[in-house]
Coordinates of C-alpha atoms in Angstrom, one line a residue:
M177 CA 205.8 43.6 82.2
F178 CA 204.3 42.2 85.4
K179 CA 200.9 40.2 86.0
P180 CA 197.9 41.8 88.1
V181 CA 195.3 39.2 89.9
I182 CA 192.8 39.5 92.4
S183 CA 193.5 37.8 95.5
G184 CA 190.4 39.1 97.8
T185 CA 187.4 40.8 98.0
G186 CA 185.4 42.6 100.3
V187 CA 180.8 43.0 100.8
F188 CA 179.3 45.8 103.6
T189 CA 176.1 45.0 103.8
P190 CA 174.3 47.4 105.4
K191 CA 171.6 45.0 108.1
N192 CA 168.4 47.4 107.6
I193 CA 166.5 45.4 105.0
I194 CA 163.1 46.2 103.1
T195 CA 161.3 44.2 101.4
N196 CA 159.2 44.5 98.2
D197 CA 155.7 44.5 101.2
E198 CA 157.2 46.6 103.3
L199 CA 158.1 49.0 100.6
V200 CA 154.7 48.6 98.0
A201 CA 152.8 49.5 101.6
S202 CA 153.8 52.7 102.0
F203 CA 154.3 54.0 98.2
N204 CA 151.0 52.9 98.0
Q205 CA 149.5 55.4 101.6
Y206 CA 152.0 58.1 99.6
V207 CA 149.4 57.2 96.8
D208 CA 147.3 57.7 98.4
L209 CA 148.0 61.0 100.2
F210 CA 148.7 62.9 96.9
N211 CA 145.8 61.9 94.6
A212 CA 143.7 63.4 98.3
E213 CA 145.9 66.6 98.1
N214 CA 145.7 67.3 94.0
S215 CA 142.5 66.2 94.2
E216 CA 141.2 69.7 92.3
Q217 CA 143.5 69.3 89.5
I218 CA 143.4 65.6 89.5
A219 CA 139.6 66.2 88.5
K220 CA 140.8 68.9 86.3
G221 CA 142.8 67.3 84.5
E222 CA 145.5 69.4 85.1
I223 CA 147.9 67.0 86.9
K224 CA 147.8 62.5 86.3
A225 CA 146.6 60.8 89.8
L226 CA 148.9 58.6 90.9
T227 CA 148.4 54.8 90.4
Y228 CA 149.4 51.3 93.6
S229 CA 152.9 49.9 92.9
N230 CA 152.5 46.4 93.9
A231 CA 155.1 43.9 95.3
D232 CA 154.4 40.4 91.9
F233 CA 154.8 43.6 89.2
I234 CA 158.2 44.5 90.8
F235 CA 159.6 40.5 91.1
K236 CA 158.7 40.4 87.3
A237 CA 160.3 43.4 85.8
S238 CA 163.2 43.4 87.7
G239 CA 164.1 39.6 89.6
I240 CA 164.4 41.6 93.6
R241 CA 162.4 40.5 95.9
Q242 CA 164.1 43.4 98.4
R243 CA 166.9 45.9 99.3
H244 CA 169.6 46.3 102.1
V245 CA 169.5 50.4 102.4
M246 CA 171.5 52.2 105.2
D247 CA 168.1 53.6 106.7
K248 CA 164.9 51.9 105.9
T249 CA 163.0 54.8 108.0
G250 CA 162.1 57.3 105.8
P251 CA 161.6 55.5 102.5
L252 CA 158.7 54.1 103.9
D253 CA 157.5 57.1 105.7
P254 CA 154.7 57.7 102.9
K255 CA 155.2 61.5 104.1
T256 CA 159.2 61.8 103.7
M257 CA 160.6 59.0 101.1
H258 CA 164.4 59.0 101.2
P259 CA 166.5 58.1 103.5
N260 CA 166.8 60.4 107.1
L261 CA 170.7 60.5 107.1
R262 CA 172.5 62.6 109.5
Q263 CA 174.2 65.7 108.8
R264 CA 178.3 65.2 109.7
S265 CA 180.6 67.1 110.9
D266 CA 184.2 67.1 108.8
D267 CA 185.6 66.1 111.9
E268 CA 184.0 62.3 111.2
P269 CA 185.1 60.5 109.2
S270 CA 181.9 60.6 105.9
I271 CA 178.9 58.0 105.9
S272 CA 180.7 56.5 102.4
A273 CA 183.8 56.5 103.5
E274 CA 183.4 54.1 106.7
I275 CA 181.8 51.3 104.8
A276 CA 183.4 51.2 102.2
L277 CA 186.1 51.3 105.2
D278 CA 184.8 47.7 106.1
A279 CA 184.2 47.0 102.9
C280 CA 188.5 47.8 102.5
H281 CA 189.1 45.4 105.7
K282 CA 187.6 42.6 104.7
A283 CA 189.1 42.1 101.3
L284 CA 192.8 42.8 103.4
K285 CA 192.4 39.7 105.3
A286 CA 190.7 37.3 102.0
A287 CA 193.8 38.7 100.4
G288 CA 196.0 37.7 103.7
K289 CA 197.8 40.8 103.6
T290 CA 197.6 44.9 105.4
A291 CA 197.2 48.3 104.5
A292 CA 201.9 47.9 104.2
D293 CA 200.7 46.5 101.5
V294 CA 198.6 48.8 99.1
D295 CA 200.2 50.9 96.8
A296 CA 196.6 53.0 95.1
V297 CA 193.5 53.2 96.4
I298 CA 190.6 53.8 94.1
V299 CA 187.0 54.6 94.8
A300 CA 185.5 53.9 91.8
C301 CA 181.6 54.7 92.1
S302 CA 178.1 56.1 90.6
N303 CA 176.9 58.3 93.6
M304 CA 179.8 60.5 95.3
E305 CA 179.4 61.7 98.4
R306 CA 180.7 65.1 97.4
A307 CA 183.6 67.0 95.5
Y308 CA 186.2 67.2 96.8
P309 CA 188.2 66.1 98.8
A310 CA 188.7 63.0 96.5
M311 CA 186.9 60.4 99.0
S312 CA 189.4 58.0 97.6
I313 CA 191.6 60.1 99.4
E314 CA 189.0 59.8 102.3
V315 CA 189.5 56.2 102.6
Q316 CA 193.2 55.6 101.9
E317 CA 193.8 58.1 105.5
L318 CA 191.5 56.6 107.6
L319 CA 192.8 52.8 106.3
G320 CA 197.1 54.3 106.4
I321 CA 198.6 54.0 103.3
S322 CA 201.0 55.2 101.7
G323 CA 201.9 56.3 97.9
F324 CA 198.3 58.3 96.2
A325 CA 194.7 58.0 95.6
F326 CA 192.0 59.1 93.5
D327 CA 188.5 58.7 92.7
M328 CA 186.5 58.2 89.9
N329 CA 183.1 57.8 88.2
V330 CA 181.7 56.0 85.0
A331 CA 178.3 55.5 86.4
C332 CA 177.3 51.9 87.1
S333 CA 181.1 50.2 85.1
S334 CA 182.9 52.0 87.6
A335 CA 184.5 49.2 89.3
T336 CA 185.1 47.5 86.4
F337 CA 186.9 50.8 85.1
G338 CA 188.8 51.1 88.3
I339 CA 189.6 47.1 87.5
Q340 CA 191.6 47.9 84.8
A341 CA 193.0 51.2 85.9
A342 CA 194.3 49.0 88.3
S343 CA 195.6 46.8 85.9
D344 CA 196.7 48.4 83.9
M345 CA 199.5 50.3 86.4
I346 CA 200.0 47.1 88.1
K347 CA 201.4 45.8 84.9
S348 CA 203.9 48.7 84.2
G349 CA 204.7 48.6 86.9
S350 CA 204.1 52.3 88.3
I351 CA 202.5 50.4 91.4
K352 CA 202.2 46.5 92.8
S353 CA 199.3 47.2 94.1
A354 CA 196.3 48.8 95.2
L355 CA 192.2 48.9 95.7
V356 CA 189.1 49.5 94.3
V357 CA 186.3 50.5 95.9
S358 CA 182.5 51.1 94.7
P359 CA 180.6 52.8 98.3
E360 CA 177.6 53.3 96.6
I361 CA 174.2 54.7 99.2
T362 CA 172.3 54.2 96.1
S363 CA 169.1 54.7 98.0
G364 CA 170.5 58.7 98.0
H365 CA 170.3 60.0 95.0
L366 CA 166.8 57.2 94.2
E367 CA 163.4 59.1 93.4
W368 CA 161.2 56.6 96.3
R369 CA 158.0 58.6 95.1
D370 CA 158.1 57.3 91.3
R371 CA 156.4 53.4 90.6
D372 CA 158.7 52.7 87.8
C373 CA 162.0 52.4 89.3
H374 CA 161.1 52.9 93.5
F375 CA 161.6 49.8 93.3
I376 CA 165.2 49.4 91.3
F377 CA 168.3 50.8 94.3
G378 CA 170.2 49.0 97.8
D379 CA 172.9 50.0 99.6
V380 CA 176.3 48.1 99.9
A381 CA 180.0 48.7 99.5
T382 CA 182.6 46.7 97.6
T383 CA 185.7 46.4 97.8
V384 CA 188.5 44.4 95.3
F385 CA 191.9 44.4 96.1
L386 CA 194.9 43.3 92.7
E387 CA 198.0 42.3 93.2
E388 CA 201.3 42.5 91.5
K389 CA 201.0 38.2 90.9
S390 CA 204.4 37.1 92.6
L391 CA 203.0 38.6 96.0
A392 CA 200.2 36.5 95.3
D393 CA 200.1 34.1 98.8
Q394 CA 196.6 32.4 98.3
D395 CA 194.8 31.4 95.7
H396 CA 194.2 33.6 92.7
F397 CA 191.7 35.2 89.6
E398 CA 194.6 35.9 86.9
I399 CA 193.3 38.4 85.0
L400 CA 194.1 38.3 81.4
S401 CA 193.0 41.3 79.9
T402 CA 189.8 44.2 80.8
R403 CA 187.6 45.5 78.0
C404 CA 185.9 48.5 78.4
A405 CA 183.8 50.8 76.7
T406 CA 180.8 54.2 75.9
K407 CA 178.6 55.8 74.1
F408 CA 176.8 58.5 75.1
S409 CA 172.7 58.1 75.8
N410 CA 170.3 60.1 77.4
N411 CA 168.5 57.6 79.0
I412 CA 169.9 57.2 81.6
R413 CA 170.1 60.2 84.1
N414 CA 170.9 62.4 86.4
N415 CA 170.6 66.4 86.3
N416 CA 172.1 66.6 90.6
G417 CA 175.0 69.1 91.1
F418 CA 176.9 72.3 91.8
L419 CA 174.5 73.8 89.3
R420 CA 171.8 73.6 91.1
R421 CA 171.7 76.3 92.5
T422 CA 172.8 78.6 89.8
R423 CA 169.4 77.9 88.3
P424 CA 165.8 80.1 88.4
D425 CA 164.1 77.0 89.9
R426 CA 167.2 76.1 91.8
L427 CA 164.5 75.4 95.4
K428 CA 162.2 73.3 93.5
D429 CA 163.2 69.5 93.5
R430 CA 162.8 68.7 90.1
R431 CA 161.9 65.2 88.6
D432 CA 165.4 65.1 87.4
M433 CA 167.8 65.9 90.2
Q434 CA 167.4 62.1 90.9
F435 CA 167.7 59.0 89.4
M436 CA 165.6 59.0 85.5
Q437 CA 165.5 56.2 82.5
N438 CA 163.9 55.3 79.9
G439 CA 163.6 51.6 80.8
R440 CA 162.4 50.1 77.1
K441 CA 165.0 52.1 75.2
V442 CA 167.6 51.3 77.5
F443 CA 166.2 46.9 77.8
K444 CA 166.6 47.3 74.3
E445 CA 170.1 49.1 74.1
V446 CA 172.1 47.6 76.3
V447 CA 171.5 44.7 75.7
P448 CA 173.5 43.9 71.9
M449 CA 175.8 46.0 73.2
V450 CA 176.6 43.9 75.9
S451 CA 176.5 40.9 74.0
T452 CA 178.9 42.0 71.7
H453 CA 180.8 43.9 73.5
I454 CA 181.9 40.1 75.6
A455 CA 181.5 38.4 73.2
D456 CA 184.3 40.8 71.3
H457 CA 186.4 41.1 74.1
L458 CA 186.0 36.3 74.4
E459 CA 187.3 36.8 70.6
E460 CA 190.3 38.5 71.5
E461 CA 191.7 36.1 73.5
Q462 CA 190.8 33.8 71.3
Q463 CA 187.5 32.5 73.8
I464 CA 183.9 31.7 72.8
G465 CA 181.7 31.9 75.8
S466 CA 181.8 27.9 76.9
D467 CA 185.2 29.1 77.6
L468 CA 183.3 30.8 80.8
K469 CA 182.0 28.4 83.8
R470 CA 181.2 31.4 85.6
I471 CA 180.4 35.0 84.1
W472 CA 179.4 37.6 86.9
L473 CA 177.4 40.4 85.1
H474 CA 176.4 44.4 86.5
Q475 CA 172.8 43.5 88.7
A476 CA 170.1 44.9 87.2
N477 CA 167.8 43.7 85.9
Q478 CA 166.9 40.1 85.7
T479 CA 165.7 39.3 82.3
M480 CA 168.7 41.3 80.7
N481 CA 171.0 39.5 82.3
D482 CA 169.7 36.4 81.7
L483 CA 169.3 37.8 77.7
I484 CA 172.9 38.1 77.9
G485 CA 173.7 35.7 79.8
K486 CA 172.0 33.6 76.4
K487 CA 173.7 35.2 73.2
V488 CA 176.8 34.8 75.4
L489 CA 176.6 30.7 75.8
G490 CA 174.2 30.5 73.0
R491 CA 171.9 28.7 75.1
V492 CA 170.3 30.1 79.0
P493 CA 173.0 30.2 81.3
N494 CA 172.3 28.1 84.9
E495 CA 172.6 30.1 88.4
D496 CA 175.8 28.4 88.5
E497 CA 177.4 29.6 85.3
Q498 CA 175.7 33.4 85.9
P499 CA 174.8 34.5 89.8
N500 CA 171.8 36.1 90.8
I501 CA 171.7 38.8 93.5
L502 CA 170.0 41.1 92.4
K503 CA 167.2 39.7 94.6
D504 CA 168.6 39.9 98.1
Y505 CA 170.2 43.5 97.0
A506 CA 168.0 45.0 94.0
N507 CA 170.2 47.4 91.8
T508 CA 173.6 48.1 94.1
S509 CA 174.7 49.9 90.6
S510 CA 178.3 50.0 90.0
A511 CA 179.1 47.1 93.4
G512 CA 176.6 44.5 91.8
S513 CA 179.0 41.9 89.8
I514 CA 181.4 43.0 92.3
I515 CA 179.1 41.1 95.0
A516 CA 178.4 38.4 92.3
F517 CA 181.7 37.5 92.3
S518 CA 182.4 37.8 95.6
K519 CA 180.5 35.5 96.6
Y520 CA 180.3 33.4 94.4
N521 CA 184.1 32.9 93.4
K522 CA 184.7 29.2 94.5
E523 CA 185.0 25.4 92.8
F524 CA 187.9 26.9 90.4
A525 CA 189.9 24.3 89.6
D526 CA 193.0 25.6 88.7
G527 CA 193.0 27.4 84.6
E528 CA 189.3 27.7 84.5
H529 CA 188.0 31.3 83.0
G530 CA 185.2 33.5 84.0
L531 CA 184.1 37.0 83.6
I532 CA 183.3 40.1 85.3
C533 CA 181.0 42.7 82.9
S534 CA 179.1 46.1 84.6
F535 CA 177.6 48.3 82.4
G536 CA 174.9 51.0 82.6
A537 CA 174.9 55.2 82.1
G538 CA 176.9 56.1 78.9
Y539 CA 176.3 53.9 78.6
S540 CA 179.3 51.6 79.7
V541 CA 180.2 48.8 79.4
G542 CA 183.3 46.7 81.4
S543 CA 184.5 43.6 81.2
V544 CA 187.3 41.7 83.3
L545 CA 188.9 38.0 82.1
L546 CA 189.7 36.3 83.9
R547 CA 191.9 33.0 85.1
Y548 CA 191.6 31.4 88.4
C549 CA 195.3 30.4 89.5
T550 CA 196.5 28.0 92.5
V551 CA 199.5 29.0 95.0

């Protein structure tokens, strides 16, 4: 059996930034407009008046200070409240493929490889721009890669599930290398008009390059094992899709056509699920939490991550042990743990261990146990 390793990563970060203060100012203007336009219905008790958001509340609730986005004009316009992205022709690269390409080039450069060294492309993310042709095949074409490509969606766990798929194919010998790509334009599925979630998401694209260990000519992380699990839940959901036009209310901008969650239930149910998942994974490999130099968790909520880290390590982890990129990037769905891994994978000695773990809608959770290896 062959040994898979991660030898390169890449991150595309949009130039546009929306701070909490900017976000709140725009949202509160929207609240004023909504309440004024619906004053009679509000007075009759037919609908509820909207209430202001607050930058301090956002940071305390999430740990987020800002987010990167592909477009900030739309979300900051109280009469729009969604991104404004140019319609592209079918002959142009899609916006998702474009940002994926940037992350792929960076990952290949970090690994010291070129597109000619890649056997497969997996686009693994929550927010696919279209149903078909597969986003992965477009990325494959733009890179000039032979072999094959496919898409997969396991919501916020997509990247780790994609790593498992690529890792298993390398182990079996069916491929020697793969790019696992997560282009997340989460600003498009976010409901910017909802006080409870308007601050959560940001845009980004990440790529992980995996190859068979004997081909790696730079220091790398050997994938010791992977573990994935799912359990159905409606507590995080988006009901949009191609069947929308078949419904009687197809022309309505229904709330459930964007991101929705029951945050309290998610918090209560996901923390023990993920903590147990990691503990069981480590036990299978005859390790314990203190054996890990670093944990790269899904970046959804700082308090949630602190609790998971505490359960795994037996104490509150410091930022070096469990890096936080939430404050700068916000929740980037499947890409969050990979951003953390890409930015904070240095200062490892030969043989030291780390673990990538992502979790989210489904519910789903995926973990990847790594060992650092010097060439």
